[in-house]
Coordinates of C-alpha atoms in Angstrom, one line a residue:
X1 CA 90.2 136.4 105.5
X2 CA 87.9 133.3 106.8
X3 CA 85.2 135.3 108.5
X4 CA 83.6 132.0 110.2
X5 CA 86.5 131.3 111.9
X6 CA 88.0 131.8 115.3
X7 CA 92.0 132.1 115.5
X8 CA 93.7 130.2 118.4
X9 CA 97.3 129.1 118.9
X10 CA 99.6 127.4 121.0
X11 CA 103.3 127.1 121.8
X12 CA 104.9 124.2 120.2
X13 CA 108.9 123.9 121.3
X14 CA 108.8 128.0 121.7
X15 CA 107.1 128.8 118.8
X16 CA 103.5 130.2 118.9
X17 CA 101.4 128.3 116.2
X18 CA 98.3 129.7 114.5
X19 CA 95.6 128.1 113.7
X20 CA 92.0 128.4 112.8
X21 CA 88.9 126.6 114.0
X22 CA 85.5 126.4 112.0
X23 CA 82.1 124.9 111.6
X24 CA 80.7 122.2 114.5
X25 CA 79.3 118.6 114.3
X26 CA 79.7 115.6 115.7
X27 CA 82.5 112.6 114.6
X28 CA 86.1 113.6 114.1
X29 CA 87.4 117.3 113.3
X30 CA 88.7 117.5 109.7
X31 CA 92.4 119.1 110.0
X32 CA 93.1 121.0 106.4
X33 CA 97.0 121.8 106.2
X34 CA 98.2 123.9 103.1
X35 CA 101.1 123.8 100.7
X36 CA 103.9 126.0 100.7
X37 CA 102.8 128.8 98.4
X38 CA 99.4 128.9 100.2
X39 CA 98.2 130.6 103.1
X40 CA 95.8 128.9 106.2
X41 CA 93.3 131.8 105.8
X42 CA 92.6 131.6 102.1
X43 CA 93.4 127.9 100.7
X44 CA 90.4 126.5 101.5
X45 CA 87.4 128.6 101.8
X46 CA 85.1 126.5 99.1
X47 CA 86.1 123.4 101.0
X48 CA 85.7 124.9 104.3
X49 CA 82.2 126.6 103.0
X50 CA 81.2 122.8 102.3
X51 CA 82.5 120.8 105.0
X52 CA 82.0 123.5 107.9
X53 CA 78.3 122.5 107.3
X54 CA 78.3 119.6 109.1
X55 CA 81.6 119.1 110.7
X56 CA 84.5 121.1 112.3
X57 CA 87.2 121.8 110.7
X58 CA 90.5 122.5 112.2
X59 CA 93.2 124.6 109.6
X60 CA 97.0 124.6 111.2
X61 CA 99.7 127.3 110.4
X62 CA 103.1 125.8 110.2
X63 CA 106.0 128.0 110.2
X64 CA 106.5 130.1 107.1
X65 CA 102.7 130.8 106.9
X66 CA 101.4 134.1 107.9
X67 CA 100.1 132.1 111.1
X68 CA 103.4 131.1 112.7
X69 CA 106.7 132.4 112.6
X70 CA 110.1 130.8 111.2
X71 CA 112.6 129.5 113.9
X72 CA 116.0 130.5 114.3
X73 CA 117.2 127.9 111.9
X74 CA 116.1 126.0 109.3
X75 CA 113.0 124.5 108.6
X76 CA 112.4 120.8 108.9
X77 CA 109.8 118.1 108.3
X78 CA 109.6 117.0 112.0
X79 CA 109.6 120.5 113.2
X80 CA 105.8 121.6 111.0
X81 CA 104.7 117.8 111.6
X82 CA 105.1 118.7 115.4
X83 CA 103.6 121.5 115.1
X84 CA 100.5 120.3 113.6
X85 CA 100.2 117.8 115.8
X86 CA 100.3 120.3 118.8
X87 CA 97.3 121.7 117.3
X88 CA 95.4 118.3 116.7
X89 CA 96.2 117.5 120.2
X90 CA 95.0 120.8 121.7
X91 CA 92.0 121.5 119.2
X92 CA 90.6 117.4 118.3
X93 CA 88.7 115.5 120.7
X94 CA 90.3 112.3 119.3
X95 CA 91.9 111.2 116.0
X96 CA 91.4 113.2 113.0
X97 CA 90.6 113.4 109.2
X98 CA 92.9 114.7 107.5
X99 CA 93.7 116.3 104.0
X100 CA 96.9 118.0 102.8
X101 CA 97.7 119.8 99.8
X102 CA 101.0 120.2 98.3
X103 CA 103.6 120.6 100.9
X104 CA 100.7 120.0 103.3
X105 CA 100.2 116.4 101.3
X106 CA 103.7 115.7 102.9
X107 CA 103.3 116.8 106.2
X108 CA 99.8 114.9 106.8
X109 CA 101.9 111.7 105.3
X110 CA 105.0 112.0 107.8
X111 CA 102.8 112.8 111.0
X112 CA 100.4 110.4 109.9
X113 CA 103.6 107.8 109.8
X114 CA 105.2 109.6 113.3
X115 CA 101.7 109.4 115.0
X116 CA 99.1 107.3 113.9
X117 CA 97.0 107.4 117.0
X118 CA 96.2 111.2 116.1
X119 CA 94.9 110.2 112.8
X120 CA 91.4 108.0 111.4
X121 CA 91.6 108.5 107.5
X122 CA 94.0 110.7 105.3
X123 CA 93.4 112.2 102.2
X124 CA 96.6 114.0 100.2
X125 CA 97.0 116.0 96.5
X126 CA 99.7 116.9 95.2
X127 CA 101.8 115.1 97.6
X128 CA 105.5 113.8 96.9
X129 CA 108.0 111.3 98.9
X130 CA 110.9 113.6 98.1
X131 CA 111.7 115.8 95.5
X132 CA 115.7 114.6 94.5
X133 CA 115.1 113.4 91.1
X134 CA 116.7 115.8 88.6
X135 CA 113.3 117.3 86.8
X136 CA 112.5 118.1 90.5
X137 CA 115.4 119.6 91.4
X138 CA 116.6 121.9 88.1
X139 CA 113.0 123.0 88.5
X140 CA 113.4 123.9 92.4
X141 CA 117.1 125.4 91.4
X142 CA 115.5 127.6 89.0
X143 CA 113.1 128.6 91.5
X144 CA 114.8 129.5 94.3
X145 CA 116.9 131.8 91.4
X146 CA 114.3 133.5 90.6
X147 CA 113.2 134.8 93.7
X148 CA 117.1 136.0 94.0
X149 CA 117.0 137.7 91.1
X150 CA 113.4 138.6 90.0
X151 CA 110.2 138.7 92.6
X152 CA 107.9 139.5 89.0
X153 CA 109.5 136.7 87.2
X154 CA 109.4 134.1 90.4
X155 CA 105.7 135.0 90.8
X156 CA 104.9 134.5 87.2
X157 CA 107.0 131.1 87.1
X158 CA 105.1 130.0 90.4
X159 CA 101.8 130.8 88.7
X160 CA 102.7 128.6 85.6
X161 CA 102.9 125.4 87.5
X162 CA 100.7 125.6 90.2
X163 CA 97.4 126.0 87.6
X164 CA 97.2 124.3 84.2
X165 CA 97.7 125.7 80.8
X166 CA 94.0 126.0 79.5
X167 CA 92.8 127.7 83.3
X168 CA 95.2 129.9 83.0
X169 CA 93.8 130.8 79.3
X170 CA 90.0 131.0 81.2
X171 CA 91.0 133.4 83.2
X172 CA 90.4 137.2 82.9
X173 CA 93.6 139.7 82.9
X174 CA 92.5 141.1 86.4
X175 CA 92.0 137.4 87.6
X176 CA 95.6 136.5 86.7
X177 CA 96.8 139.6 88.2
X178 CA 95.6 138.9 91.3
X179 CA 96.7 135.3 91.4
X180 CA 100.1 136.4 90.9
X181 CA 100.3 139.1 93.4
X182 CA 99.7 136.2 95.9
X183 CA 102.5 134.4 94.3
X184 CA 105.4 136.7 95.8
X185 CA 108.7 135.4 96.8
X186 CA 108.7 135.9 100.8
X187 CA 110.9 134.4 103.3
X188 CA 108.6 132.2 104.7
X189 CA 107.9 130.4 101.1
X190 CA 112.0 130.4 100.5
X191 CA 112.1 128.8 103.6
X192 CA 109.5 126.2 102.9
X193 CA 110.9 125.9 99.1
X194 CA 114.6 125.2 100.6
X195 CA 112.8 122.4 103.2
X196 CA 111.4 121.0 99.8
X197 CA 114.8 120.3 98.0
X198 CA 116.0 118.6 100.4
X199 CA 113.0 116.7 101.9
X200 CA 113.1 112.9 101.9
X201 CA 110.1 111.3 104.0
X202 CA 110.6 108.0 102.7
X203 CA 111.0 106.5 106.3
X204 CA 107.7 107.6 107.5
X205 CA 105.4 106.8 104.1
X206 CA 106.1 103.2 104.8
X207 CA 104.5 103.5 108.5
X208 CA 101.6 104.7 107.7
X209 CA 98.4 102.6 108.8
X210 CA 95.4 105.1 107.9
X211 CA 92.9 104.5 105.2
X212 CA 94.9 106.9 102.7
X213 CA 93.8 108.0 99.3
X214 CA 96.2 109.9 97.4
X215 CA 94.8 112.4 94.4
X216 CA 96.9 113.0 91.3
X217 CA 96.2 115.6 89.1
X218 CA 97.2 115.1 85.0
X219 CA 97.8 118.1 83.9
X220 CA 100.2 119.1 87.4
X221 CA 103.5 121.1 86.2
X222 CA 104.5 121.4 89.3
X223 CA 104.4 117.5 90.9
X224 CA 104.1 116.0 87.8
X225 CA 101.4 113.2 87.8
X226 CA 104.0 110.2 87.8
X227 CA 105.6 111.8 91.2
X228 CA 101.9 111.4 92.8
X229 CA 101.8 107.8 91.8
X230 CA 105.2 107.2 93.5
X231 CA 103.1 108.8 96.4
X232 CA 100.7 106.2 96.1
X233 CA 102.5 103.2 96.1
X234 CA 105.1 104.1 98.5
X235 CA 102.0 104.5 100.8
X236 CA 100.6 100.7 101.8
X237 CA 97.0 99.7 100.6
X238 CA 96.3 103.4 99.8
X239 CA 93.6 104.4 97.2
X240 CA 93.8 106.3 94.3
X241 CA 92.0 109.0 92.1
X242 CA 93.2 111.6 89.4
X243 CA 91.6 114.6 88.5
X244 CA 92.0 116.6 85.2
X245 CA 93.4 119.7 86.4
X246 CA 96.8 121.3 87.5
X247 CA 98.3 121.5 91.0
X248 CA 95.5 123.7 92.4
X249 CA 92.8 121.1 92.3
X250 CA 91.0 123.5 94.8
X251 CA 90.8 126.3 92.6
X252 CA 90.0 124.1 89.3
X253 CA 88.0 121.8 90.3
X254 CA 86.4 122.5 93.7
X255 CA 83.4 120.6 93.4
X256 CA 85.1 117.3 92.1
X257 CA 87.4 117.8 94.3
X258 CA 84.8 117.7 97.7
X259 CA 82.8 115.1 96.3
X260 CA 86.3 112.9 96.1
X261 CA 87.2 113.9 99.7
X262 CA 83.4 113.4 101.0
X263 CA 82.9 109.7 99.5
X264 CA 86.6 108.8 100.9
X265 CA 86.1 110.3 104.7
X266 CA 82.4 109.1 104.8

């Protein structure tokens, strides 16, 4: 847990949404939302441990996190992008930074489309505008069949794509182990995984009228490097940076990584 934090939520269309609020300073709150196999209380304590320094930061649950609970139904893109902007709108004092990783990377993009007025500048990694194209969705098939037939072998699939190759060598046995265990199959994550393999937010991308600068990462096995630059140019006059890592740029390269984001928001 994120022990300079103070947990809040609010009801967004019945459903009470977590969130956590850290660190004070003047200008506009940064809002960190997390991808789908990440959790609001852990994904970003070396960025929050930076940033919290000098500014507040603002870090949303959607539904499927530990934070906030699934609906009834299915999960959809206007449904979290709601949701995090219920929490801009009751936590910000005006428009926000923003930075989204993964799955978060596409829900920054669509509410930054949906509702530009709640957002200044934009900064997403490992974001995607859908993931239809057939690498994307034999990989998402097998997936979702793992966690069906084999929590271990789902976990240890998961943790092959979301870090590269040689971090995955660097790391200690007791290291991996403990990555992995976070990797678990759990109903929120299908849920979110499901939202994924059908997701198309082609229609918001377009709107977008933030400064935006999208991150790739080269050695990503899970949203391959070319998918990030369809991310870029689908996004008008955004900028663009690749890092030499895998998926978890925030775990691989934490201090490249916040110097990127801090040159962009400043």
């Amino acid at each position: 847990m994120l022990t300079t934090t103070t947990q809040r939520s609010i009801d967004v269309s019945g459903i009470p949404v977590g969130y956590h609020v850290a660190g004070e300073g003047p200008g506009p709150e940064l809002v960190l939302i997390h991808g789908g196999t990440g959790h609001p209380e852990t994904s970003f304590a070396t960025l929050l441990e930076h940033f919290t320094q000098h500014r507040s930061a603002i870090v949303p649950g959607y539904s499927g996190s530990s934070l906030t609970p699934l609906p009834e139904g299915e999960v959809d893109v206007d449904m979290l992008v709601d949701q995090v902007a219920g929490v801009v709108e009751a936590a910000a004092r005006g428009p926000v930074d923003l930075f989204g990783i993964s799955t978060g990377a596409v829900v920054a993009a669509a509410l930054a489309g949906k509702r530009p007025e709640l957002v200044r500048r934009m900064v997403v990694l490992g974001g995607f505008v859908h993931y239809r194209r057939p690498w994307q969705r034999l990989l998402m098939r097998t997936w979702l069949r793992l966690a069906e037939l084999d929590p271990d072998a789902f976990a240890e699939f998961t943790l092959l794509h979301v870090v590269s190759d040689t971090f995955i060598d660097s790391m200690s046995a007791s290291e991996r182990l403990r990555l992995r265990s976070g990797l678990m199959p759990s109903e929120g994550l299908i849920a979110l995984l499901e939202l994924i393999n059908r997701l198309d937010i082609s229609d918001y991308v377009r709107k977008i009228e933030c400064p935006t600068l999208v991150l790739g990462m080269r050695q990503d096995q899970l949203v391959p490097v070319r998918y990030a630059r369809e991310f870029r140019d689908a996004i008008p006059g955004s900028d663009y940076v690749e890092l030499d890592c895998g998926h978890a740029a925030a775990m691989e390269k934490p201090d490249e990584l916040i110097m990127t984001i801090e040159k962009f928001l400043a």
